[in-house]
PDB file of C-alpha atoms in Angstrom:
ATOM      1  CA  MET A   1       0.126   0.037  -0.001  1.00  0.00           C
ATOM      2  CA  SER A   2       1.118   3.472  -0.956  1.00  0.00           C
ATOM      3  CA  ALA A   3       0.481   6.219   1.463  1.00  0.00           C
ATOM      4  CA  ASN A   4      -1.772   8.866   0.062  1.00  0.00           C
ATOM      5  CA  CYS A   5      -3.034   6.804  -2.815  1.00  0.00           C
ATOM      6  CA  ILE A   6      -6.816   7.052  -2.887  1.00  0.00           C
ATOM      7  CA  PHE A   7      -7.051   3.683  -4.832  1.00  0.00           C
ATOM      8  CA  CYS A   8      -4.943   1.970  -2.253  1.00  0.00           C
ATOM      9  CA  LYS A   9      -7.269   3.237   0.456  1.00  0.00           C
ATOM     10  CA  ILE A  10     -10.320   2.156  -1.584  1.00  0.00           C
ATOM     11  CA  ALA A  11      -8.841  -1.436  -2.117  1.00  0.00           C
ATOM     12  CA  ALA A  12      -7.901  -1.534   1.978  1.00  0.00           C
ATOM     13  CA  GLY A  13     -11.646  -0.646   2.596  1.00  0.00           C
ATOM     14  CA  LYS A  14     -10.537   2.712   4.160  1.00  0.00           C
ATOM     15  CA  PHE A  15     -12.242   4.855   1.613  1.00  0.00           C
ATOM     16  CA  GLY A  16     -15.758   4.660   0.027  1.00  0.00           C
ATOM     17  CA  GLY A  17     -18.498   2.295  -0.011  1.00  0.00           C
ATOM     18  CA  PRO A  18     -18.414  -1.600  -0.481  1.00  0.00           C
ATOM     19  CA  PRO A  19     -16.470  -2.588  -3.694  1.00  0.00           C
ATOM     20  CA  VAL A  20     -18.528  -4.093  -6.590  1.00  0.00           C
ATOM     21  CA  TYR A  21     -16.165  -6.963  -6.701  1.00  0.00           C
ATOM     22  CA  GLN A  22     -12.783  -7.897  -4.540  1.00  0.00           C
ATOM     23  CA  ASP A  23     -10.794 -10.738  -4.048  1.00  0.00           C
ATOM     24  CA  GLU A  24      -7.290 -11.218  -2.807  1.00  0.00           C
ATOM     25  CA  ASP A  25      -5.577  -9.631  -5.928  1.00  0.00           C
ATOM     26  CA  VAL A  26      -8.165  -7.073  -7.543  1.00  0.00           C
ATOM     27  CA  THR A  27     -10.703  -4.651  -6.531  1.00  0.00           C
ATOM     28  CA  ALA A  28     -13.715  -3.128  -8.625  1.00  0.00           C
ATOM     29  CA  PHE A  29     -15.696   0.100  -7.851  1.00  0.00           C
ATOM     30  CA  ARG A  30     -17.837   2.526  -9.709  1.00  0.00           C
ATOM     31  CA  ASP A  31     -16.287   5.628 -11.380  1.00  0.00           C
ATOM     32  CA  ILE A  32     -17.381   8.612  -9.472  1.00  0.00           C
ATOM     33  CA  ASN A  33     -17.560  10.657 -12.865  1.00  0.00           C
ATOM     34  CA  PRO A  34     -19.187   8.023 -15.154  1.00  0.00           C
ATOM     35  CA  GLN A  35     -18.829   8.262 -18.882  1.00  0.00           C
ATOM     36  CA  ALA A  36     -21.394   5.440 -19.805  1.00  0.00           C
ATOM     37  CA  PRO A  37     -24.214   4.121 -18.242  1.00  0.00           C
ATOM     38  CA  ARG A  38     -21.986   1.440 -16.768  1.00  0.00           C
ATOM     39  CA  HIS A  39     -18.583   2.900 -15.944  1.00  0.00           C
ATOM     40  CA  LEU A  40     -16.415   0.779 -13.357  1.00  0.00           C
ATOM     41  CA  LEU A  41     -12.665   0.720 -12.367  1.00  0.00           C
ATOM     42  CA  LEU A  42     -10.882  -2.527 -11.773  1.00  0.00           C
ATOM     43  CA  ILE A  43      -7.364  -1.886 -10.010  1.00  0.00           C
ATOM     44  CA  PRO A  44      -4.811  -4.247  -8.690  1.00  0.00           C
ATOM     45  CA  ASN A  45      -4.755  -4.086  -4.911  1.00  0.00           C
ATOM     46  CA  LYS A  46      -1.194  -3.889  -5.011  1.00  0.00           C
ATOM     47  CA  HIS A  47       0.206  -0.511  -5.682  1.00  0.00           C
ATOM     48  CA  ILE A  48       1.593  -0.264  -9.183  1.00  0.00           C
ATOM     49  CA  ALA A  49       1.813   3.325 -10.478  1.00  0.00           C
ATOM     50  CA  SER A  50       0.824   2.537 -14.293  1.00  0.00           C
ATOM     51  CA  VAL A  51       1.048  -0.089 -16.742  1.00  0.00           C
ATOM     52  CA  SER A  52       4.614   1.293 -17.740  1.00  0.00           C
ATOM     53  CA  GLU A  53       5.712   0.504 -14.073  1.00  0.00           C
ATOM     54  CA  ALA A  54       4.508  -2.915 -14.108  1.00  0.00           C
ATOM     55  CA  SER A  55       7.317  -5.407 -13.970  1.00  0.00           C
ATOM     56  CA  ALA A  56       7.622  -9.014 -15.274  1.00  0.00           C
ATOM     57  CA  ASP A  57       6.667 -10.238 -11.938  1.00  0.00           C
ATOM     58  CA  ASP A  58       3.174  -8.694 -12.313  1.00  0.00           C
ATOM     59  CA  GLN A  59       2.371 -10.743 -15.565  1.00  0.00           C
ATOM     60  CA  ALA A  60      -0.051 -13.063 -13.855  1.00  0.00           C
ATOM     61  CA  LEU A  61      -1.785 -10.029 -11.883  1.00  0.00           C
ATOM     62  CA  LEU A  62      -2.104  -8.143 -15.109  1.00  0.00           C
ATOM     63  CA  GLY A  63      -3.576 -11.057 -16.854  1.00  0.00           C
ATOM     64  CA  LYS A  64      -6.072 -11.519 -13.924  1.00  0.00           C
ATOM     65  CA  LEU A  65      -6.977  -8.009 -14.195  1.00  0.00           C
ATOM     66  CA  MET A  66      -8.055  -8.628 -17.801  1.00  0.00           C
ATOM     67  CA  LEU A  67      -9.994 -11.971 -17.069  1.00  0.00           C
ATOM     68  CA  THR A  68     -11.685 -10.091 -14.145  1.00  0.00           C
ATOM     69  CA  ALA A  69     -12.568  -7.060 -16.557  1.00  0.00           C
ATOM     70  CA  ALA A  70     -14.283  -9.449 -18.737  1.00  0.00           C
ATOM     71  CA  GLN A  71     -16.047 -11.231 -15.558  1.00  0.00           C
ATOM     72  CA  ILE A  72     -17.427  -7.948 -14.346  1.00  0.00           C
ATOM     73  CA  ALA A  73     -18.636  -7.007 -17.671  1.00  0.00           C
ATOM     74  CA  LYS A  74     -20.728 -10.123 -17.637  1.00  0.00           C
ATOM     75  CA  GLN A  75     -21.849  -9.445 -13.986  1.00  0.00           C
ATOM     76  CA  GLU A  76     -22.899  -5.761 -14.826  1.00  0.00           C
ATOM     77  CA  GLY A  77     -25.000  -7.222 -17.993  1.00  0.00           C
ATOM     78  CA  ILE A  78     -22.945  -5.247 -20.598  1.00  0.00           C
ATOM     79  CA  ASP A  79     -21.220  -8.298 -21.922  1.00  0.00           C
ATOM     80  CA  ASP A  80     -23.801  -9.293 -24.633  1.00  0.00           C
ATOM     81  CA  ASN A  81     -24.006  -5.935 -26.237  1.00  0.00           C
ATOM     82  CA  GLY A  82     -20.494  -5.187 -25.579  1.00  0.00           C
ATOM     83  CA  TYR A  83     -17.941  -2.827 -23.761  1.00  0.00           C
ATOM     84  CA  ARG A  84     -14.768  -0.873 -23.791  1.00  0.00           C
ATOM     85  CA  LEU A  85     -11.793  -1.430 -21.618  1.00  0.00           C
ATOM     86  CA  VAL A  86      -9.401   1.663 -21.339  1.00  0.00           C
ATOM     87  CA  ILE A  87      -5.961   2.104 -19.549  1.00  0.00           C
ATOM     88  CA  ASN A  88      -4.503   5.408 -19.190  1.00  0.00           C
ATOM     89  CA  SER A  89      -0.816   5.714 -18.751  1.00  0.00           C
ATOM     90  CA  GLY A  90       0.690   9.264 -18.130  1.00  0.00           C
ATOM     91  CA  ALA A  91      -0.377  12.882 -19.045  1.00  0.00           C
ATOM     92  CA  HIS A  92      -1.065  11.977 -22.895  1.00  0.00           C
ATOM     93  CA  GLY A  93      -3.230   9.111 -21.908  1.00  0.00           C
ATOM     94  CA  GLY A  94      -5.179  11.105 -19.456  1.00  0.00           C
ATOM     95  CA  GLN A  95      -4.177   9.256 -16.318  1.00  0.00           C
ATOM     96  CA  THR A  96      -5.131  11.103 -13.014  1.00  0.00           C
ATOM     97  CA  VAL A  97      -4.809   8.666 -10.457  1.00  0.00           C
ATOM     98  CA  PHE A  98      -1.180   6.885 -10.346  1.00  0.00           C
ATOM     99  CA  HIS A  99      -2.583   3.636  -9.370  1.00  0.00           C
ATOM    100  CA  LEU A 100      -3.005   1.526 -12.400  1.00  0.00           C
ATOM    101  CA  HIS A 101      -6.662   1.120 -13.199  1.00  0.00           C
ATOM    102  CA  VAL A 102      -8.857  -0.329 -16.060  1.00  0.00           C
ATOM    103  CA  HIS A 103     -11.867   1.712 -16.845  1.00  0.00           C
ATOM    104  CA  ILE A 104     -14.817  -0.677 -17.801  1.00  0.00           C
ATOM    105  CA  LEU A 105     -17.433   1.426 -20.038  1.00  0.00           C
ATOM    106  CA  GLY A 106     -20.720  -0.152 -21.335  1.00  0.00           C
ATOM    107  CA  GLY A 107     -24.490   0.316 -21.731  1.00  0.00           C
ATOM    108  CA  ARG A 108     -24.277   2.568 -24.663  1.00  0.00           C
ATOM    109  CA  LYS A 109     -22.431   2.443 -28.221  1.00  0.00           C
ATOM    110  CA  MET A 110     -18.912   3.943 -27.363  1.00  0.00           C
ATOM    111  CA  THR A 111     -17.632   5.751 -30.428  1.00  0.00           C
ATOM    112  CA  TRP A 112     -14.250   6.308 -32.395  1.00  0.00           C
ATOM    113  CA  PRO A 113     -11.835   7.634 -31.883  1.00  0.00           C
ATOM    114  CA  PRO A 114     -11.586   6.811 -28.382  1.00  0.00           C
ATOM    115  CA  GLY A 115     -10.797  10.282 -27.128  1.00  0.00           C
TER     116      GLY A 115
ATOM    117  CA  MET B   1      -4.937 -20.081 -36.432  1.00  0.00           C
ATOM    118  CA  SER B   2      -8.638 -19.251 -37.449  1.00  0.00           C
ATOM    119  CA  ALA B   3      -9.429 -19.580 -41.039  1.00  0.00           C
ATOM    120  CA  ASN B   4     -10.367 -16.181 -42.818  1.00  0.00           C
ATOM    121  CA  CYS B   5      -9.274 -14.175 -39.625  1.00  0.00           C
ATOM    122  CA  ILE B   6      -6.986 -11.235 -40.960  1.00  0.00           C
ATOM    123  CA  PHE B   7      -5.194 -11.051 -37.698  1.00  0.00           C
ATOM    124  CA  CYS B   8      -4.531 -14.602 -37.536  1.00  0.00           C
ATOM    125  CA  LYS B   9      -2.716 -13.938 -41.169  1.00  0.00           C
ATOM    126  CA  ILE B  10      -0.982 -11.071 -40.032  1.00  0.00           C
ATOM    127  CA  ALA B  11       0.618 -13.295 -37.043  1.00  0.00           C
ATOM    128  CA  ALA B  12       1.351 -15.745 -39.313  1.00  0.00           C
ATOM    129  CA  GLY B  13       3.262 -13.307 -41.896  1.00  0.00           C
ATOM    130  CA  LYS B  14       0.538 -14.256 -44.591  1.00  0.00           C
ATOM    131  CA  PHE B  15      -0.627 -10.731 -44.710  1.00  0.00           C
ATOM    132  CA  GLY B  16       0.881  -7.182 -44.325  1.00  0.00           C
ATOM    133  CA  GLY B  17       4.259  -6.071 -44.063  1.00  0.00           C
ATOM    134  CA  PRO B  18       6.852  -7.082 -41.222  1.00  0.00           C
ATOM    135  CA  PRO B  19       5.414  -6.372 -37.907  1.00  0.00           C
ATOM    136  CA  VAL B  20       6.673  -3.633 -35.625  1.00  0.00           C
ATOM    137  CA  TYR B  21       7.317  -6.415 -32.841  1.00  0.00           C
ATOM    138  CA  GLN B  22       6.846  -9.884 -32.927  1.00  0.00           C
ATOM    139  CA  ASP B  23       7.654 -13.003 -30.527  1.00  0.00           C
ATOM    140  CA  GLU B  24       6.121 -16.416 -30.016  1.00  0.00           C
ATOM    141  CA  ASP B  25       3.172 -15.171 -28.359  1.00  0.00           C
ATOM    142  CA  VAL B  26       2.153 -11.843 -29.484  1.00  0.00           C
ATOM    143  CA  THR B  27       2.384  -9.666 -32.659  1.00  0.00           C
ATOM    144  CA  ALA B  28       2.200  -5.870 -33.082  1.00  0.00           C
ATOM    145  CA  PHE B  29       1.453  -3.801 -36.093  1.00  0.00           C
ATOM    146  CA  ARG B  30       0.261  -0.434 -37.211  1.00  0.00           C
ATOM    147  CA  ASP B  31      -3.438   0.335 -37.425  1.00  0.00           C
ATOM    148  CA  ILE B  32      -4.265   1.121 -40.961  1.00  0.00           C
ATOM    149  CA  ASN B  33      -6.642   4.005 -39.921  1.00  0.00           C
ATOM    150  CA  PRO B  34      -4.557   5.616 -37.205  1.00  0.00           C
ATOM    151  CA  GLN B  35      -6.447   7.839 -34.795  1.00  0.00           C
ATOM    152  CA  ALA B  36      -3.273   9.387 -33.126  1.00  0.00           C
ATOM    153  CA  PRO B  37       0.286  10.127 -34.396  1.00  0.00           C
ATOM    154  CA  ARG B  38       1.058   6.538 -32.967  1.00  0.00           C
ATOM    155  CA  HIS B  39      -1.494   3.996 -33.250  1.00  0.00           C
ATOM    156  CA  LEU B  40      -0.509   0.407 -33.109  1.00  0.00           C
ATOM    157  CA  LEU B  41      -2.366  -2.810 -32.697  1.00  0.00           C
ATOM    158  CA  LEU B  42      -1.303  -5.720 -30.319  1.00  0.00           C
ATOM    159  CA  ILE B  43      -2.534  -9.327 -30.827  1.00  0.00           C
ATOM    160  CA  PRO B  44      -1.988 -12.413 -29.223  1.00  0.00           C
ATOM    161  CA  ASN B  45      -0.842 -15.013 -31.808  1.00  0.00           C
ATOM    162  CA  LYS B  46      -3.401 -17.343 -30.688  1.00  0.00           C
ATOM    163  CA  HIS B  47      -6.829 -16.900 -31.875  1.00  0.00           C
ATOM    164  CA  ILE B  48      -9.084 -15.562 -29.073  1.00  0.00           C
ATOM    165  CA  ALA B  49     -12.121 -13.776 -30.451  1.00  0.00           C
ATOM    166  CA  SER B  50     -12.385 -11.099 -27.779  1.00  0.00           C
ATOM    167  CA  VAL B  51     -11.387 -10.464 -24.090  1.00  0.00           C
ATOM    168  CA  SER B  52     -14.732 -12.010 -23.192  1.00  0.00           C
ATOM    169  CA  GLU B  53     -13.796 -14.991 -24.727  1.00  0.00           C
ATOM    170  CA  ALA B  54     -10.406 -15.548 -23.117  1.00  0.00           C
ATOM    171  CA  SER B  55     -10.527 -18.234 -20.550  1.00  0.00           C
ATOM    172  CA  ALA B  56      -8.267 -19.103 -17.281  1.00  0.00           C
ATOM    173  CA  ASP B  57      -5.852 -20.836 -19.376  1.00  0.00           C
ATOM    174  CA  ASP B  58      -5.131 -17.540 -21.321  1.00  0.00           C
ATOM    175  CA  GLN B  59      -4.125 -15.517 -17.952  1.00  0.00           C
ATOM    176  CA  ALA B  60      -0.442 -15.424 -18.699  1.00  0.00           C
ATOM    177  CA  LEU B  61      -1.044 -14.567 -22.297  1.00  0.00           C
ATOM    178  CA  LEU B  62      -2.988 -11.720 -21.158  1.00  0.00           C
ATOM    179  CA  GLY B  63      -0.506 -10.440 -18.759  1.00  0.00           C
ATOM    180  CA  LYS B  64       2.046 -10.657 -21.159  1.00  0.00           C
ATOM    181  CA  LEU B  65      -0.010  -8.670 -23.597  1.00  0.00           C
ATOM    182  CA  MET B  66      -0.155  -5.854 -21.221  1.00  0.00           C
ATOM    183  CA  LEU B  67       3.544  -5.781 -20.526  1.00  0.00           C
ATOM    184  CA  THR B  68       4.372  -5.864 -24.073  1.00  0.00           C
ATOM    185  CA  ALA B  69       2.089  -2.920 -24.733  1.00  0.00           C
ATOM    186  CA  ALA B  70       4.143  -1.102 -22.215  1.00  0.00           C
ATOM    187  CA  GLN B  71       7.187  -2.135 -23.908  1.00  0.00           C
ATOM    188  CA  ILE B  72       6.103  -1.126 -27.263  1.00  0.00           C
ATOM    189  CA  ALA B  73       5.170   2.454 -26.048  1.00  0.00           C
ATOM    190  CA  LYS B  74       8.617   2.666 -24.872  1.00  0.00           C
ATOM    191  CA  GLN B  75       9.999   1.602 -28.140  1.00  0.00           C
ATOM    192  CA  GLU B  76       7.881   3.936 -29.992  1.00  0.00           C
ATOM    193  CA  GLY B  77       8.919   6.906 -27.936  1.00  0.00           C
ATOM    194  CA  ILE B  78       5.542   7.533 -26.359  1.00  0.00           C
ATOM    195  CA  ASP B  79       6.045   6.501 -22.852  1.00  0.00           C
ATOM    196  CA  ASP B  80       7.168   9.472 -21.358  1.00  0.00           C
ATOM    197  CA  ASN B  81       4.472  11.703 -22.603  1.00  0.00           C
ATOM    198  CA  GLY B  82       1.984   9.133 -21.783  1.00  0.00           C
ATOM    199  CA  TYR B  83      -0.507   6.903 -23.954  1.00  0.00           C
ATOM    200  CA  ARG B  84      -3.815   5.060 -23.860  1.00  0.00           C
ATOM    201  CA  LEU B  85      -4.714   1.378 -24.120  1.00  0.00           C
ATOM    202  CA  VAL B  86      -7.983   0.438 -25.281  1.00  0.00           C
ATOM    203  CA  ILE B  87      -9.645  -3.280 -25.907  1.00  0.00           C
ATOM    204  CA  ASN B  88     -13.033  -3.316 -27.636  1.00  0.00           C
ATOM    205  CA  SER B  89     -15.444  -6.209 -27.037  1.00  0.00           C
ATOM    206  CA  GLY B  90     -18.577  -6.807 -29.038  1.00  0.00           C
ATOM    207  CA  ALA B  91     -20.883  -4.194 -30.920  1.00  0.00           C
ATOM    208  CA  HIS B  92     -20.937  -1.455 -28.152  1.00  0.00           C
ATOM    209  CA  GLY B  93     -17.250  -1.729 -27.670  1.00  0.00           C
ATOM    210  CA  GLY B  94     -16.835  -1.121 -31.393  1.00  0.00           C
ATOM    211  CA  GLN B  95     -14.969  -4.151 -32.136  1.00  0.00           C
ATOM    212  CA  THR B  96     -14.648  -4.827 -35.577  1.00  0.00           C
ATOM    213  CA  VAL B  97     -12.203  -7.594 -36.015  1.00  0.00           C
ATOM    214  CA  PHE B  98     -13.126 -10.528 -33.748  1.00  0.00           C
ATOM    215  CA  HIS B  99      -9.360 -11.530 -32.763  1.00  0.00           C
ATOM    216  CA  LEU B 100      -8.543  -9.866 -29.334  1.00  0.00           C
ATOM    217  CA  HIS B 101      -6.547  -6.554 -29.966  1.00  0.00           C
ATOM    218  CA  VAL B 102      -5.219  -3.933 -27.771  1.00  0.00           C
ATOM    219  CA  HIS B 103      -5.041  -0.503 -29.263  1.00  0.00           C
ATOM    220  CA  ILE B 104      -1.921   1.597 -28.303  1.00  0.00           C
ATOM    221  CA  LEU B 105      -2.417   5.313 -28.921  1.00  0.00           C
ATOM    222  CA  GLY B 106      -0.011   7.858 -28.314  1.00  0.00           C
ATOM    223  CA  GLY B 107       1.669  10.963 -29.779  1.00  0.00           C
ATOM    224  CA  ARG B 108      -1.341  13.381 -28.852  1.00  0.00           C
ATOM    225  CA  LYS B 109      -3.230  14.185 -25.792  1.00  0.00           C
ATOM    226  CA  MET B 110      -6.245  11.577 -25.710  1.00  0.00           C
ATOM    227  CA  THR B 111      -9.432  13.241 -24.451  1.00  0.00           C
ATOM    228  CA  TRP B 112     -12.101  12.149 -22.373  1.00  0.00           C
ATOM    229  CA  PRO B 113     -14.463  10.360 -22.544  1.00  0.00           C
ATOM    230  CA  PRO B 114     -12.449   7.731 -24.590  1.00  0.00           C
ATOM    231  CA  GLY B 115     -15.316   7.469 -27.363  1.00  0.00           C
TER     232      GLY B 115
END
């Protein structure tokens, strides 16, 4: 856990309400500024600042993040119509919280380009 | 390899030019309709229709896809300023080729919402 990281606090149950999904590796919760009818964030419980900061040791964790994102889409009922996963890294990506997170967006047709 | 899948053909070297990056698990190439100064696609060489179709057996492969995306961003010189990774699943996601692929976009400030 990284001091002063809001997503670490959420993963530790020290901020926000009950997560939408949580296990020993990952936590999912709703984006407070949703950009689609369903907009969730999925994070590793471990503090990794961004996907660029992930190391080879994180490979299984990153794979689990992808599998869990798909599972949450199913749970949220957006799997059949489809959804978009977005990971922002750094300023040009639009990353605002420096704890790796996957945006899961669905419930409407997402447009192109993706921002 | 899935018959008639264009991305399987690219991974097998039977379509398109030399890939930007390739190893035994993944292949990266440039999007033919770029939405940013740098816009690449990264695919598993194995045919997986979408992230929703991935199974637990694919966990390591999905993790490698994430690590390789970050590595390619570095190689493309977009790592310092930042970049966005996008995975579309199904119609609402805007998926058009049904072979799992990660969009890597950088070289400009990406906007919000992501489509």
